[in-house]
């Protein structure tokens, strides 16, 4: 009989995989006329905001030892994405129809469908080798695409609107700075923070795929 923790992880990862699959299909529909990529947020934005918010559970999973992941790295990824969709994108309608939003959402949805499917099937030990390979290979092009022409370009486009509206002025006044200054700082630090996550997944790739190769040779 499966342990409750395993059943919980199976349910959580399966629901996330289904949710991101729906988001991916909605984004694909944006490529078919008369719809355009400019409608990516309208098509899948609310769903992605929900899925990303729920992903805070992954930080808790790591913190309590439910999964062998660094709580700091889990929080770093969750915090970066959640800030992007809730604090920035959801609050500035003018950038929601940018092609960079479509690029971001598409890169996220493809990688998350693969990642959560892999996690769910690995939980019950029936994950096929091709999916494991895809999990630790697809990120190589998807992560840079999602971050560069996706997230960072969207944040850059949002800067004039953030400054004009003085967003979150009440909160940031406590730190003698503005959200605009904070966002500029985030943009400057983003490549370094992202690189830390990117290299971490490369280490995972070497470990997981190397282990699979050793099993084949055994």
CSV table of C-alpha atoms in Angstrom, one decimal:
chain,number,residue,atom,x,y,z
A,1,UNK,CA,0.0,0.0,0.0
A,2,UNK,CA,1.3,3.4,-1.0
A,3,UNK,CA,2.3,5.9,1.7
A,4,UNK,CA,0.0,8.9,2.2
A,5,UNK,CA,2.9,11.2,1.3
A,6,UNK,CA,3.4,9.4,-2.0
A,7,UNK,CA,-0.3,9.6,-2.8
A,8,UNK,CA,-0.3,13.3,-2.0
A,9,UNK,CA,2.7,14.0,-4.3
A,10,UNK,CA,1.1,11.9,-7.1
A,11,UNK,CA,-2.1,13.9,-6.8
A,12,UNK,CA,-0.4,17.3,-6.6
A,13,UNK,CA,1.9,16.7,-9.5
A,14,UNK,CA,-0.8,15.1,-11.6
A,15,UNK,CA,-3.1,18.1,-11.1
A,16,UNK,CA,-0.3,20.5,-11.9
A,17,UNK,CA,0.5,18.5,-15.1
A,18,UNK,CA,-3.2,18.7,-16.1
A,19,UNK,CA,-3.4,22.4,-15.4
A,20,UNK,CA,-0.3,23.3,-17.4
A,21,UNK,CA,-1.5,21.1,-20.2
A,22,UNK,CA,-4.7,23.1,-20.4
A,23,UNK,CA,-2.7,26.3,-20.3
A,24,UNK,CA,-0.5,25.0,-23.1
A,25,UNK,CA,-3.5,24.1,-25.3
A,26,UNK,CA,-5.0,27.5,-24.7
A,27,UNK,CA,-1.7,29.1,-25.8
A,28,UNK,CA,-1.5,26.9,-28.9
A,29,UNK,CA,-5.0,28.2,-29.9
A,30,UNK,CA,-3.5,31.7,-30.0
A,31,UNK,CA,-1.4,30.7,-33.0
A,32,UNK,CA,-4.6,30.0,-35.1
A,33,UNK,CA,-6.2,33.0,-36.9
A,34,UNK,CA,-8.1,35.2,-36.1
A,35,UNK,CA,-6.5,34.9,-32.6
A,36,UNK,CA,-3.0,36.1,-32.1
A,37,UNK,CA,-0.1,35.7,-29.6
A,38,UNK,CA,-1.1,39.1,-28.2
A,39,UNK,CA,-4.0,37.4,-26.5
A,40,UNK,CA,-1.9,34.9,-24.5
A,41,UNK,CA,-2.6,36.5,-21.2
A,42,UNK,CA,-6.4,36.7,-21.9
A,43,UNK,CA,-6.3,33.0,-22.9
A,44,UNK,CA,-4.3,31.5,-20.1
A,45,UNK,CA,-3.2,34.3,-17.7
A,46,UNK,CA,-5.7,33.6,-14.9
A,47,UNK,CA,-5.0,29.8,-15.0
A,48,UNK,CA,-1.3,30.3,-14.9
A,49,UNK,CA,-1.6,32.8,-12.0
A,50,UNK,CA,-3.5,30.1,-10.1
A,51,UNK,CA,-1.1,27.3,-10.9
A,52,UNK,CA,1.9,29.4,-10.0
A,53,UNK,CA,0.4,30.5,-6.7
A,54,UNK,CA,-0.4,26.9,-5.8
A,55,UNK,CA,3.3,26.1,-6.5
A,56,UNK,CA,4.2,27.7,-3.2
A,57,UNK,CA,3.5,24.2,-1.9
A,58,UNK,CA,6.7,23.0,-3.5
A,59,UNK,CA,8.7,25.3,-1.2
A,60,UNK,CA,6.9,23.7,1.7
A,61,UNK,CA,7.6,20.2,0.3
A,62,UNK,CA,11.3,20.9,0.2
A,63,UNK,CA,11.4,22.6,3.6
A,64,UNK,CA,9.7,19.6,5.4
A,65,UNK,CA,11.8,17.0,3.5
A,66,UNK,CA,9.0,15.6,1.4
A,67,UNK,CA,11.2,16.0,-1.7
A,68,UNK,CA,15.0,16.1,-2.0
A,69,UNK,CA,15.2,19.7,-3.2
A,70,UNK,CA,16.8,22.8,-1.7
A,71,UNK,CA,14.1,25.0,-0.1
A,72,UNK,CA,16.1,28.1,-1.1
A,73,UNK,CA,16.2,27.2,-4.8
A,74,UNK,CA,12.5,26.1,-4.7
A,75,UNK,CA,11.6,29.5,-3.1
A,76,UNK,CA,13.8,31.4,-5.6
A,77,UNK,CA,12.0,29.9,-8.6
A,78,UNK,CA,8.5,30.2,-7.0
A,79,UNK,CA,9.2,33.8,-5.8
A,80,UNK,CA,10.5,35.0,-9.2
A,81,UNK,CA,7.7,33.6,-11.2
A,82,UNK,CA,5.0,34.6,-8.7
A,83,UNK,CA,6.3,38.2,-8.6
A,84,UNK,CA,6.3,38.3,-12.4
A,85,UNK,CA,2.7,37.1,-12.8
A,86,UNK,CA,1.0,38.6,-9.8
A,87,UNK,CA,2.9,41.7,-8.7
A,88,UNK,CA,3.8,42.9,-12.3
A,89,UNK,CA,1.9,41.3,-15.2
A,90,UNK,CA,-1.5,41.2,-13.5
A,91,UNK,CA,-1.2,44.8,-12.4
A,92,UNK,CA,-0.2,46.3,-15.7
A,93,UNK,CA,-2.7,45.6,-18.5
A,94,UNK,CA,-0.6,47.5,-21.0
A,95,UNK,CA,2.0,44.8,-21.2
A,96,UNK,CA,-0.3,41.8,-21.1
A,97,UNK,CA,-0.7,41.8,-24.9
A,98,UNK,CA,3.0,41.8,-25.6
A,99,UNK,CA,4.5,38.9,-27.6
A,100,UNK,CA,7.0,38.5,-24.7
A,101,UNK,CA,4.1,37.3,-22.5
A,102,UNK,CA,3.3,34.6,-25.0
A,103,UNK,CA,7.0,33.5,-25.1
A,104,UNK,CA,7.1,33.4,-21.3
A,105,UNK,CA,3.9,31.4,-20.9
A,106,UNK,CA,4.7,29.0,-23.7
A,107,UNK,CA,8.2,28.3,-22.4
A,108,UNK,CA,6.7,27.8,-18.9
A,109,UNK,CA,3.9,25.6,-20.0
A,110,UNK,CA,6.0,23.2,-22.0
A,111,UNK,CA,8.6,22.8,-19.3
A,112,UNK,CA,6.0,22.4,-16.6
A,113,UNK,CA,4.0,19.8,-18.5
A,114,UNK,CA,7.2,17.8,-18.8
A,115,UNK,CA,8.4,18.4,-15.3
A,116,UNK,CA,5.1,17.6,-13.4
A,117,UNK,CA,4.4,14.6,-15.6
A,118,UNK,CA,7.9,13.3,-14.8
A,119,UNK,CA,7.4,13.9,-11.1
A,120,UNK,CA,4.0,12.2,-11.0
A,121,UNK,CA,5.1,9.1,-12.9
A,122,UNK,CA,8.4,8.9,-10.9
A,123,UNK,CA,6.3,8.9,-7.7
A,124,UNK,CA,4.8,5.6,-8.7
A,125,UNK,CA,8.0,4.4,-10.4
A,126,UNK,CA,6.6,4.0,-13.9
A,127,UNK,CA,8.3,7.0,-15.6
A,128,UNK,CA,9.6,6.0,-19.0
A,129,UNK,CA,13.3,6.7,-19.9
A,130,UNK,CA,12.4,9.1,-22.7
A,131,UNK,CA,10.4,11.3,-20.3
A,132,UNK,CA,13.3,11.4,-17.9
A,133,UNK,CA,15.6,12.4,-20.8
A,134,UNK,CA,13.2,15.1,-21.9
A,135,UNK,CA,12.8,16.4,-18.3
A,136,UNK,CA,16.6,16.9,-18.0
A,137,UNK,CA,17.1,18.1,-21.6
A,138,UNK,CA,14.2,20.3,-22.7
A,139,UNK,CA,15.1,23.0,-20.1
A,140,UNK,CA,18.4,23.7,-22.0
A,141,UNK,CA,16.6,25.8,-24.7
A,142,UNK,CA,13.3,26.6,-22.7
A,143,UNK,CA,14.8,28.3,-19.7
A,144,UNK,CA,16.9,30.9,-21.6
A,145,UNK,CA,13.9,31.6,-24.0
A,146,UNK,CA,11.5,32.0,-21.1
A,147,UNK,CA,13.9,34.3,-19.1
A,148,UNK,CA,15.5,36.5,-21.8
A,149,UNK,CA,12.9,37.4,-24.5
A,150,UNK,CA,10.2,36.4,-22.1
A,151,UNK,CA,10.3,37.5,-18.5
A,152,UNK,CA,13.1,40.1,-18.7
A,153,UNK,CA,11.7,41.8,-21.8
A,154,UNK,CA,8.3,42.0,-20.2
A,155,UNK,CA,9.6,43.5,-17.1
A,156,UNK,CA,11.6,46.1,-19.1
A,157,UNK,CA,8.5,47.1,-21.0
A,158,UNK,CA,6.6,47.5,-17.7
A,159,UNK,CA,9.1,50.0,-16.2
A,160,UNK,CA,7.5,53.2,-17.6
A,161,UNK,CA,4.1,52.2,-16.3
A,162,UNK,CA,5.5,51.2,-12.9
A,163,UNK,CA,7.2,54.6,-12.7
A,164,UNK,CA,4.1,56.5,-13.9
A,165,UNK,CA,1.8,54.9,-11.4
A,166,UNK,CA,4.3,54.7,-8.6
A,167,UNK,CA,3.1,51.1,-7.9
A,168,UNK,CA,3.3,49.8,-4.3
A,169,UNK,CA,4.6,53.2,-3.1
A,170,UNK,CA,3.2,52.7,0.4
A,171,UNK,CA,5.1,49.5,0.9
A,172,UNK,CA,8.4,50.5,-0.7
A,173,UNK,CA,8.4,53.9,1.1
A,174,UNK,CA,9.3,52.0,4.3
A,175,UNK,CA,12.6,51.0,2.6
A,176,UNK,CA,13.3,54.5,1.2
A,177,UNK,CA,13.0,53.3,-2.4
A,178,UNK,CA,10.4,52.8,-5.1
A,179,UNK,CA,9.1,49.7,-6.8
A,180,UNK,CA,10.6,51.1,-10.0
A,181,UNK,CA,14.1,51.1,-8.4
A,182,UNK,CA,13.4,47.6,-7.0
A,183,UNK,CA,12.4,46.3,-10.5
A,184,UNK,CA,15.5,47.8,-12.1
A,185,UNK,CA,17.6,46.0,-9.4
A,186,UNK,CA,15.7,42.8,-10.1
A,187,UNK,CA,16.5,43.1,-13.8
A,188,UNK,CA,20.2,43.6,-13.1
A,189,UNK,CA,20.3,40.6,-10.7
A,190,UNK,CA,18.0,38.4,-12.7
A,191,UNK,CA,20.7,36.8,-15.0
A,192,UNK,CA,22.8,35.9,-11.9
A,193,UNK,CA,19.9,34.4,-10.0
A,194,UNK,CA,18.7,32.6,-13.1
A,195,UNK,CA,22.1,31.2,-13.8
A,196,UNK,CA,22.2,29.7,-10.3
A,197,UNK,CA,19.0,27.8,-11.1
A,198,UNK,CA,20.1,26.9,-14.6
A,199,UNK,CA,23.4,25.4,-13.4
A,200,UNK,CA,21.6,23.6,-10.6
A,201,UNK,CA,19.4,21.8,-13.2
A,202,UNK,CA,22.5,20.9,-15.2
A,203,UNK,CA,23.9,19.2,-12.1
A,204,UNK,CA,20.7,17.3,-11.8
A,205,UNK,CA,20.9,16.4,-15.4
A,206,UNK,CA,24.3,14.9,-15.1
A,207,UNK,CA,23.3,13.0,-12.0
A,208,UNK,CA,20.0,11.6,-13.3
A,209,UNK,CA,21.0,10.8,-16.9
A,210,UNK,CA,24.4,9.5,-15.7
A,211,UNK,CA,22.6,7.2,-13.3
A,212,UNK,CA,20.3,6.0,-16.1
A,213,UNK,CA,23.3,5.3,-18.4
A,214,UNK,CA,25.0,3.2,-15.7
A,215,UNK,CA,21.8,1.2,-15.2
A,216,UNK,CA,21.8,0.4,-19.0
A,217,UNK,CA,25.4,-0.8,-18.9
A,218,UNK,CA,24.9,-2.9,-15.8
